[in-house]
PDB file of C-alpha atoms in Angstrom:
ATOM      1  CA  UNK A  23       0.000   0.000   0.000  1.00  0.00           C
ATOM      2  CA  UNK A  24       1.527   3.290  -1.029  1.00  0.00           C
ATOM      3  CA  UNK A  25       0.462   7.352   0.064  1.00  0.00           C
ATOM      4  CA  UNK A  26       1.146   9.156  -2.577  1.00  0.00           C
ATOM      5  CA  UNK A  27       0.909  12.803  -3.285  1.00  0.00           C
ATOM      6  CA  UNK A  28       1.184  15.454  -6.554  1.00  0.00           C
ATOM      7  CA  UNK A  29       1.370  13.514 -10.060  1.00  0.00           C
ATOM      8  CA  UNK A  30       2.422  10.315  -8.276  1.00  0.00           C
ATOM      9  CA  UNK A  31      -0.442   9.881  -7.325  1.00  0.00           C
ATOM     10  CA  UNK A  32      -2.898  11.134 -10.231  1.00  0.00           C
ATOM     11  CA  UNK A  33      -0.682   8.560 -11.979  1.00  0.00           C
ATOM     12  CA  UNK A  34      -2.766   5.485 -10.437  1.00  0.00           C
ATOM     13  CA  UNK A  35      -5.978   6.884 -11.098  1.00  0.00           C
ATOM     14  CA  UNK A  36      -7.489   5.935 -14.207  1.00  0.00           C
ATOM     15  CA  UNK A  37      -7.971   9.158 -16.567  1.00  0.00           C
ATOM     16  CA  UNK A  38      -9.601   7.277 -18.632  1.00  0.00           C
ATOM     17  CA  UNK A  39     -13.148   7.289 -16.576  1.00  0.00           C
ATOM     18  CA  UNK A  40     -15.726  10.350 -16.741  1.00  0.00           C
ATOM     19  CA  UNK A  41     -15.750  12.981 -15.044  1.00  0.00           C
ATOM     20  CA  UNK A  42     -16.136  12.908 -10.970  1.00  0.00           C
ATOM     21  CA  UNK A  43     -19.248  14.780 -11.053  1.00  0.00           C
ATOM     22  CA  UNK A  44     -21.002  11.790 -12.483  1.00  0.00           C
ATOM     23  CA  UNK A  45     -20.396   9.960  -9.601  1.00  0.00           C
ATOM     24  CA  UNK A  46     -22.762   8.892  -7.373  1.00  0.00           C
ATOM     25  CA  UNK A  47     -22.214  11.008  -3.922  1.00  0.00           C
ATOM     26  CA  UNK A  48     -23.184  10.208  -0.170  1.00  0.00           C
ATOM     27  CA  UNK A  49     -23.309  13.524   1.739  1.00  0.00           C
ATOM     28  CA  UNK A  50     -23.374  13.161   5.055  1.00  0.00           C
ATOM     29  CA  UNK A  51     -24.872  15.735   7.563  1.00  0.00           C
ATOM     30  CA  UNK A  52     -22.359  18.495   8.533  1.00  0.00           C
ATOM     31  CA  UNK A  53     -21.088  18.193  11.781  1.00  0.00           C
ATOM     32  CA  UNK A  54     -19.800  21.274  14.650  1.00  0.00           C
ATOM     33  CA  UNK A  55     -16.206  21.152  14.491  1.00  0.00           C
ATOM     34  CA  UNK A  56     -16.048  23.886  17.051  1.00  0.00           C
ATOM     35  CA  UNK A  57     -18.818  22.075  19.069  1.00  0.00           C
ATOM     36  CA  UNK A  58     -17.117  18.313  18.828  1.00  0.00           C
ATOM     37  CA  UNK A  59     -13.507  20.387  20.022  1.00  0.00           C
ATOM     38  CA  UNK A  60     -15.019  21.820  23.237  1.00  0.00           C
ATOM     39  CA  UNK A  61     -16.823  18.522  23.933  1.00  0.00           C
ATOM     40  CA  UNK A  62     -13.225  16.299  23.736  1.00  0.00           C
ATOM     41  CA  UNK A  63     -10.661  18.835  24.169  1.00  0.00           C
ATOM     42  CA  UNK A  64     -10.123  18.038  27.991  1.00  0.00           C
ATOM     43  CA  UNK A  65      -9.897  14.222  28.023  1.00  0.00           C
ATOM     44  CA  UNK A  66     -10.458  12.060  31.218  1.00  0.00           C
ATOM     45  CA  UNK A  67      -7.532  10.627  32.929  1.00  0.00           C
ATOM     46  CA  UNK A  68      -5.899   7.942  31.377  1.00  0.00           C
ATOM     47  CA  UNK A  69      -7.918   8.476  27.916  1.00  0.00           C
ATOM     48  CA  UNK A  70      -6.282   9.109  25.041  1.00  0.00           C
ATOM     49  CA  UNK A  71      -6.678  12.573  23.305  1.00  0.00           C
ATOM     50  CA  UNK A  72      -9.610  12.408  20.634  1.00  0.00           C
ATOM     51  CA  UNK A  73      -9.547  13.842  17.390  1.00  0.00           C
ATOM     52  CA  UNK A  74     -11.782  12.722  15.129  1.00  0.00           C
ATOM     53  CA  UNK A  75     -16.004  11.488  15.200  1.00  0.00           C
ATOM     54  CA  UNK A  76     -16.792   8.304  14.472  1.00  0.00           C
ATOM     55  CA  UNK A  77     -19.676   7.765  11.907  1.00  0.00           C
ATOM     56  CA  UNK A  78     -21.385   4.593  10.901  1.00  0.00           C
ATOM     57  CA  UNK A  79     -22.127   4.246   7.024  1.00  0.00           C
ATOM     58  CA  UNK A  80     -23.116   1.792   4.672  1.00  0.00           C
ATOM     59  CA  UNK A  81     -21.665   1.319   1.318  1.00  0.00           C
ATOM     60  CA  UNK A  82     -20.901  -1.817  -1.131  1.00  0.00           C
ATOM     61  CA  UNK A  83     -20.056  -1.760  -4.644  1.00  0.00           C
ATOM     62  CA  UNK A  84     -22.765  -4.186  -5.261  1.00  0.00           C
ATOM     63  CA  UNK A  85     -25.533  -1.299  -4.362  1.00  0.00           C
ATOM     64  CA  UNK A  86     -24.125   1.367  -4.135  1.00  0.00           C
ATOM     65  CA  UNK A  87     -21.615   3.604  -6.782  1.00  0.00           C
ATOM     66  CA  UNK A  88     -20.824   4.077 -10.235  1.00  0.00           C
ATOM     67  CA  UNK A  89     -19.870   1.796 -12.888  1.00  0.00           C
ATOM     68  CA  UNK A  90     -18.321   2.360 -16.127  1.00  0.00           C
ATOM     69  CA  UNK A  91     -15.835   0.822 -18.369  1.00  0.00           C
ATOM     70  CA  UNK A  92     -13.370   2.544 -20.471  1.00  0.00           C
ATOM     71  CA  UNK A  93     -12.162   2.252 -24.268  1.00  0.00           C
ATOM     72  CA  UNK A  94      -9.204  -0.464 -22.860  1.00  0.00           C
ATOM     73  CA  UNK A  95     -11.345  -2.405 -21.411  1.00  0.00           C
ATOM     74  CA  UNK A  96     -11.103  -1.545 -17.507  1.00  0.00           C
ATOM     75  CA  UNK A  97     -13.841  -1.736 -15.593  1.00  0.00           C
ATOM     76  CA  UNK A  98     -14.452   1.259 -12.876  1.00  0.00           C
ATOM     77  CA  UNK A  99     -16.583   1.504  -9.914  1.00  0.00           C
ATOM     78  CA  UNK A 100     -16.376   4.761  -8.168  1.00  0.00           C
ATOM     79  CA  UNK A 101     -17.842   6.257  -4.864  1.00  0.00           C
ATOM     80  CA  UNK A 102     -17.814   9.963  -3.752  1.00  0.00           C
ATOM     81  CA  UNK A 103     -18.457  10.193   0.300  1.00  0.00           C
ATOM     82  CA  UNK A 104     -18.140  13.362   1.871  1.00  0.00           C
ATOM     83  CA  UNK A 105     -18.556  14.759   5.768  1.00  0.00           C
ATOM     84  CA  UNK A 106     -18.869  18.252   5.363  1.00  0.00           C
ATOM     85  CA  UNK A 107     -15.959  20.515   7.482  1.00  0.00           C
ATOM     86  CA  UNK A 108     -13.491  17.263   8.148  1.00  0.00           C
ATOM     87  CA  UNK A 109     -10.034  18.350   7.791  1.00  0.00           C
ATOM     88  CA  UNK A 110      -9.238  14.930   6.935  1.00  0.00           C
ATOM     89  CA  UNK A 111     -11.307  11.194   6.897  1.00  0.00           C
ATOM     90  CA  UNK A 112     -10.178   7.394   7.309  1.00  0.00           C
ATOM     91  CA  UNK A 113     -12.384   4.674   6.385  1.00  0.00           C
ATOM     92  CA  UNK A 114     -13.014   1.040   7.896  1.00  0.00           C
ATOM     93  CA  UNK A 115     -14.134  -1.367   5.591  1.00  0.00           C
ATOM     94  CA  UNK A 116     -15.990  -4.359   7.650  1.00  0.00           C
ATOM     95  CA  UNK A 117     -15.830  -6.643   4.577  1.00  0.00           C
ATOM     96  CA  UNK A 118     -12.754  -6.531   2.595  1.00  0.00           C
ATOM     97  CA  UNK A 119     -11.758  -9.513  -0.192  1.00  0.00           C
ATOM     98  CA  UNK A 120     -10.602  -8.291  -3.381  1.00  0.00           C
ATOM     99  CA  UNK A 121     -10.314 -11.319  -6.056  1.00  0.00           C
ATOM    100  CA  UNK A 122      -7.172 -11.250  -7.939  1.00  0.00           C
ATOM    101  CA  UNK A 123      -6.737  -8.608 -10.595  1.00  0.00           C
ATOM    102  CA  UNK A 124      -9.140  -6.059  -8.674  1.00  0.00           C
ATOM    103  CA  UNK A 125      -7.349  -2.947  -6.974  1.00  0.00           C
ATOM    104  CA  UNK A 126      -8.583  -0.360  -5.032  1.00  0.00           C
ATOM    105  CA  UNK A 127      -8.090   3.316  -4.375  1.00  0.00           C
ATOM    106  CA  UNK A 128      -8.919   6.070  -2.545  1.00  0.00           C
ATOM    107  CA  UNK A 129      -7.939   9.680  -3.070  1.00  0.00           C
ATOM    108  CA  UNK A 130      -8.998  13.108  -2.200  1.00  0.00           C
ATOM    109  CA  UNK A 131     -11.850  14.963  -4.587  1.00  0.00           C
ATOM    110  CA  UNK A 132      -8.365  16.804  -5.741  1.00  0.00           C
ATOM    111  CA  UNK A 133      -6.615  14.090  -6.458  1.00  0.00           C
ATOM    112  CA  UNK A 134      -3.562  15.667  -4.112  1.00  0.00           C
ATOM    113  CA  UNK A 135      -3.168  12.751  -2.148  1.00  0.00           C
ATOM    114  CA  UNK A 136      -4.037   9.141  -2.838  1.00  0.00           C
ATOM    115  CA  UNK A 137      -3.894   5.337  -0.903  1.00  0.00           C
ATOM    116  CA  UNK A 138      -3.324   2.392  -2.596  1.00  0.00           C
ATOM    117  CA  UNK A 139      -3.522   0.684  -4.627  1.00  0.00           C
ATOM    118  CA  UNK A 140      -4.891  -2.347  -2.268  1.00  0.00           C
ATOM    119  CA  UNK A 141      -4.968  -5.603  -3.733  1.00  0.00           C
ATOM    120  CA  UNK A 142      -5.830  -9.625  -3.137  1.00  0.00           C
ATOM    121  CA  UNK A 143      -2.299  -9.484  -1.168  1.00  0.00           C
ATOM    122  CA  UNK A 144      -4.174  -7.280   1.489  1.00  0.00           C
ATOM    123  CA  UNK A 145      -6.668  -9.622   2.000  1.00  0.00           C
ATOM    124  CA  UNK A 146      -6.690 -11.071   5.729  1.00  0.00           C
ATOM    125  CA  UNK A 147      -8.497 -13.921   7.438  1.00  0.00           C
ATOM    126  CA  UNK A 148     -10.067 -10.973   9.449  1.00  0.00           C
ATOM    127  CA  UNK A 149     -11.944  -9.472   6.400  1.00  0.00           C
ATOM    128  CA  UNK A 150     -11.004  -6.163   7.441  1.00  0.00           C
ATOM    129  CA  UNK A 151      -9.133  -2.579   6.136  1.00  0.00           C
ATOM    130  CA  UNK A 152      -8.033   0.799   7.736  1.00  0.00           C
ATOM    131  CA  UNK A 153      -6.908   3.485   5.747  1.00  0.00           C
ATOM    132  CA  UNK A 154      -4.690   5.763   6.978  1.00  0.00           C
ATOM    133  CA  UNK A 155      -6.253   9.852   6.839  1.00  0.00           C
ATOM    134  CA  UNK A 156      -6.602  11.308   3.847  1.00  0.00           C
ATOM    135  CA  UNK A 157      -6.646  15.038   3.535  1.00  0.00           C
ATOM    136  CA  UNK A 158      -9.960  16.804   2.790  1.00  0.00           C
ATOM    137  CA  UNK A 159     -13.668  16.834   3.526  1.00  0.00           C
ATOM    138  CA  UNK A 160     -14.711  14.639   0.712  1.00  0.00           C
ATOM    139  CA  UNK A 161     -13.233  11.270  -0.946  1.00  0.00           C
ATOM    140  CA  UNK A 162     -13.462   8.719  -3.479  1.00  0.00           C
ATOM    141  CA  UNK A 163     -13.742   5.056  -3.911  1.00  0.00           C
ATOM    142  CA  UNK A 164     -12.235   3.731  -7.112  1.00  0.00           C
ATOM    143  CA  UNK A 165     -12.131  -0.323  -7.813  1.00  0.00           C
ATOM    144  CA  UNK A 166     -10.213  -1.408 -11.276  1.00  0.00           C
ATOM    145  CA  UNK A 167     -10.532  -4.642 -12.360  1.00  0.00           C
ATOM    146  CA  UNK A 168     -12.666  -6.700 -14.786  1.00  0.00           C
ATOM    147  CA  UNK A 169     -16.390  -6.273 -14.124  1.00  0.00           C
ATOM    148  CA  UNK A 170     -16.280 -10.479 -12.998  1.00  0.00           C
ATOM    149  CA  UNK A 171     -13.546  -9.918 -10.576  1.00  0.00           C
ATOM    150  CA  UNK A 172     -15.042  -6.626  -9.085  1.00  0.00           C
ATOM    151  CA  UNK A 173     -18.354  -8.591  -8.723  1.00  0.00           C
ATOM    152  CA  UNK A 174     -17.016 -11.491  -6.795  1.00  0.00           C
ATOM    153  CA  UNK A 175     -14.689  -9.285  -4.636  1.00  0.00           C
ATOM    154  CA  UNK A 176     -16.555  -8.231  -1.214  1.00  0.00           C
ATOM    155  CA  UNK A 177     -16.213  -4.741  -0.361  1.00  0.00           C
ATOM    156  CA  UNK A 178     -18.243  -3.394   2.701  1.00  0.00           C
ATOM    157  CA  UNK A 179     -17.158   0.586   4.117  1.00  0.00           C
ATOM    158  CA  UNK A 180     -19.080   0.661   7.426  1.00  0.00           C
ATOM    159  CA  UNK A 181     -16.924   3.292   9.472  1.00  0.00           C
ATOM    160  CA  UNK A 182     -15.887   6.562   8.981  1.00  0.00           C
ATOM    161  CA  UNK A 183     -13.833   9.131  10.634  1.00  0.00           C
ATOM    162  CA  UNK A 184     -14.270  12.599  10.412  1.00  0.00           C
ATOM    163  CA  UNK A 185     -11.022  14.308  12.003  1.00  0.00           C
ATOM    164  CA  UNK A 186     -12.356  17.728  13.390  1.00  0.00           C
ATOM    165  CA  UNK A 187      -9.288  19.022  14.808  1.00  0.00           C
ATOM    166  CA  UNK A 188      -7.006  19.194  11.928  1.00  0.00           C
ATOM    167  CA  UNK A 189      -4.845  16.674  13.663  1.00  0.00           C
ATOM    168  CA  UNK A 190      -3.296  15.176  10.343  1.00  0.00           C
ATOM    169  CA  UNK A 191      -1.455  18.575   9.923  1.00  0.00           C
ATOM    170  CA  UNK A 192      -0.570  19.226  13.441  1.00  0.00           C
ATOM    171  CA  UNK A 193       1.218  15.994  13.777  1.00  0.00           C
ATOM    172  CA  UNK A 194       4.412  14.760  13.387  1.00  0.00           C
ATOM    173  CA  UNK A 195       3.204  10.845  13.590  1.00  0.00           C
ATOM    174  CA  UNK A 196       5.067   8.164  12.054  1.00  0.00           C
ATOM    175  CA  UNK A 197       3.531   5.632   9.602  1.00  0.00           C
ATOM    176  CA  UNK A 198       0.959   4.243  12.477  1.00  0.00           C
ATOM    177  CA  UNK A 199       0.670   6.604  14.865  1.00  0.00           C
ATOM    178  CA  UNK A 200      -2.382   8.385  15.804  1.00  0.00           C
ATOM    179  CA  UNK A 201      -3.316   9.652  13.047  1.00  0.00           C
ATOM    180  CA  UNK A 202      -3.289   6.041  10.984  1.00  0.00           C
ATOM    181  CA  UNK A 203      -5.898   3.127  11.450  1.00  0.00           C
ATOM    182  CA  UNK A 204      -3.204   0.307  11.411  1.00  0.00           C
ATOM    183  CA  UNK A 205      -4.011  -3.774  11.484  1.00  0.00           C
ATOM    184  CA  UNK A 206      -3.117  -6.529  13.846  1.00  0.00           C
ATOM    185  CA  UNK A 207       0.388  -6.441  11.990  1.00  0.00           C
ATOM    186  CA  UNK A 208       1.583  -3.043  13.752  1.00  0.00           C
ATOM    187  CA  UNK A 209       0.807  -4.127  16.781  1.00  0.00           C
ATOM    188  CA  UNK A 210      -3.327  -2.345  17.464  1.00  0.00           C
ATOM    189  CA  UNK A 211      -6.186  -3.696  17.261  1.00  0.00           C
ATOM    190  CA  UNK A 212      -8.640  -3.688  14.595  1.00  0.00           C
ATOM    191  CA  UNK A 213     -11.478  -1.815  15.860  1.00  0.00           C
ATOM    192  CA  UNK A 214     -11.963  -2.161  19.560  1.00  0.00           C
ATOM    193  CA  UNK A 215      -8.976  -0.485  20.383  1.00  0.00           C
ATOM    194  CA  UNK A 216      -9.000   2.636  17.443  1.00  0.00           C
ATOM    195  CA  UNK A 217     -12.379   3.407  19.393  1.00  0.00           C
ATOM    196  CA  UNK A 218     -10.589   4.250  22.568  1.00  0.00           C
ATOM    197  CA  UNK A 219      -8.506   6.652  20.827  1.00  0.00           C
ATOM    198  CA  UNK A 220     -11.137   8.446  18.784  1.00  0.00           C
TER     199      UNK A 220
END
C-alpha cells in the first residue's frame, strides 16, 4: 500500500473514466467542528486525546456507486463520500476480499493525495481494512478490475472518521501513529482499540 501525493499519485488513477461529477455522492450531515472540540478537548484521565467522530455508514459496490468501463477495457466503480468541514477522513471497511486482478483506491476529490492501490495481497483472514487519513472533507472510492472480478470481490465501508481538529497537519506521527488506522500487523487492534482513541 503506497500514500502518494502530486502527479504520483494522479498517476494510479485511471484518466480514462468520466468525469467525478457523475459519480454517485453520499453527503453526510455536517457536523460542529467547534462544538465536537469543546466537547473532547479536555480528556479524562488515562484516555487518550480524541480527534476525530466516528460515523457509521453503509456502502458496497454491489448497491451502491458508479460503474463504467473505459475504451481499454477496464472496468471502474467509483464512490464519492463526503462529511462536510473534516479536515481529513479514514475509512473502515468491515468486509474486505478483493479477487485477484481487482485494486482499489482512494484519493482526495483533488486528487492531491491518494492510498493504494490495495490488492488480493491485502486480504486477511479478518476481512477487514483501515486506511490511513486522507486530507480533505470529501473522498473517493475507485475499484479497477474486470467487471467479474469486481463482482465477486466483497467490499463493505461501514466506518468513517471525520477528524475535526485538523490533527493530520498538526502531527508529526510516524507511519501508524495516531493519526493512521493500522491492522493486527503493527501491533493495534482492529477496531476495539481505534475506538478508545477516537
Amino acid at each position: 500500500m503506497i500514500i502518494s501525493e502530486g502527479l504520483l499519485g494522479q498517476s494510479i488513477i485511471n484518466e480514462e473514466a468520466s468525469s467525478l461529477e457523475n459519480v454517485d455522492l453520499l453527503q453526510l450531515p455536517a457536523l460542529d467542528n467547534q462544538s465536537l472540540l469543546k466537547s473532547y478537548n479536555q480528556p479524562q484521565k488515562n484516555q487518550a486525546l480524541r480527534f476525530a467522530e466516528p460515523r457509521d455508514i453503509n456502502i458496497t459496490h454491489s448497491k451502491n456507486g458508479s460503474w463504467e468501463s473505459t475504451k481499454s477495457g477496464t472496468t471502474i466503480w467509483r464512490q464519492r463520500i463526503q462529511s462536510p468541514n473534516a479536515f481529513s477522513i479514514n475509512l473502515g471497511f468491515t468486509k474486505f476480499k478483493l479477487q485477484p486482478g481487482v485494486s482499489l483506491i482512494i484519493y482526495n476529490k483533488s486528487k492531491t493525495e491518494v492510498i493504494g492501490p490495495f490488492t488480493h495481497l491485502d486480504n486477511d483472514d479478518h476481512l477487514q481494512l483501515w486506511t490511513p487519513m486522507i486530507s480533505g472533507q470529501e473522498i473517493v472510492l475507485e475499484l479497477q478490475g474486470t467487471a467479474k472480478a469486481i463482482q465477486k470481490s466483497k467490499l463493505e465501508l461501514s466506518r468513517l472518521n471525520h477528524d475535526f481538529s485538523n490533527f493530520v497537519n498538526k502531527s508529526s506521527s510516524g507511519s501508524c501513529n495516531l493519526d493512521v488506522i493500522c491492522g493486527e500487523e503493527d501491533g493495534w487492534g482492529i477496531v476495539d482499540n481505534y475506538r478508545d482513541i477516537i
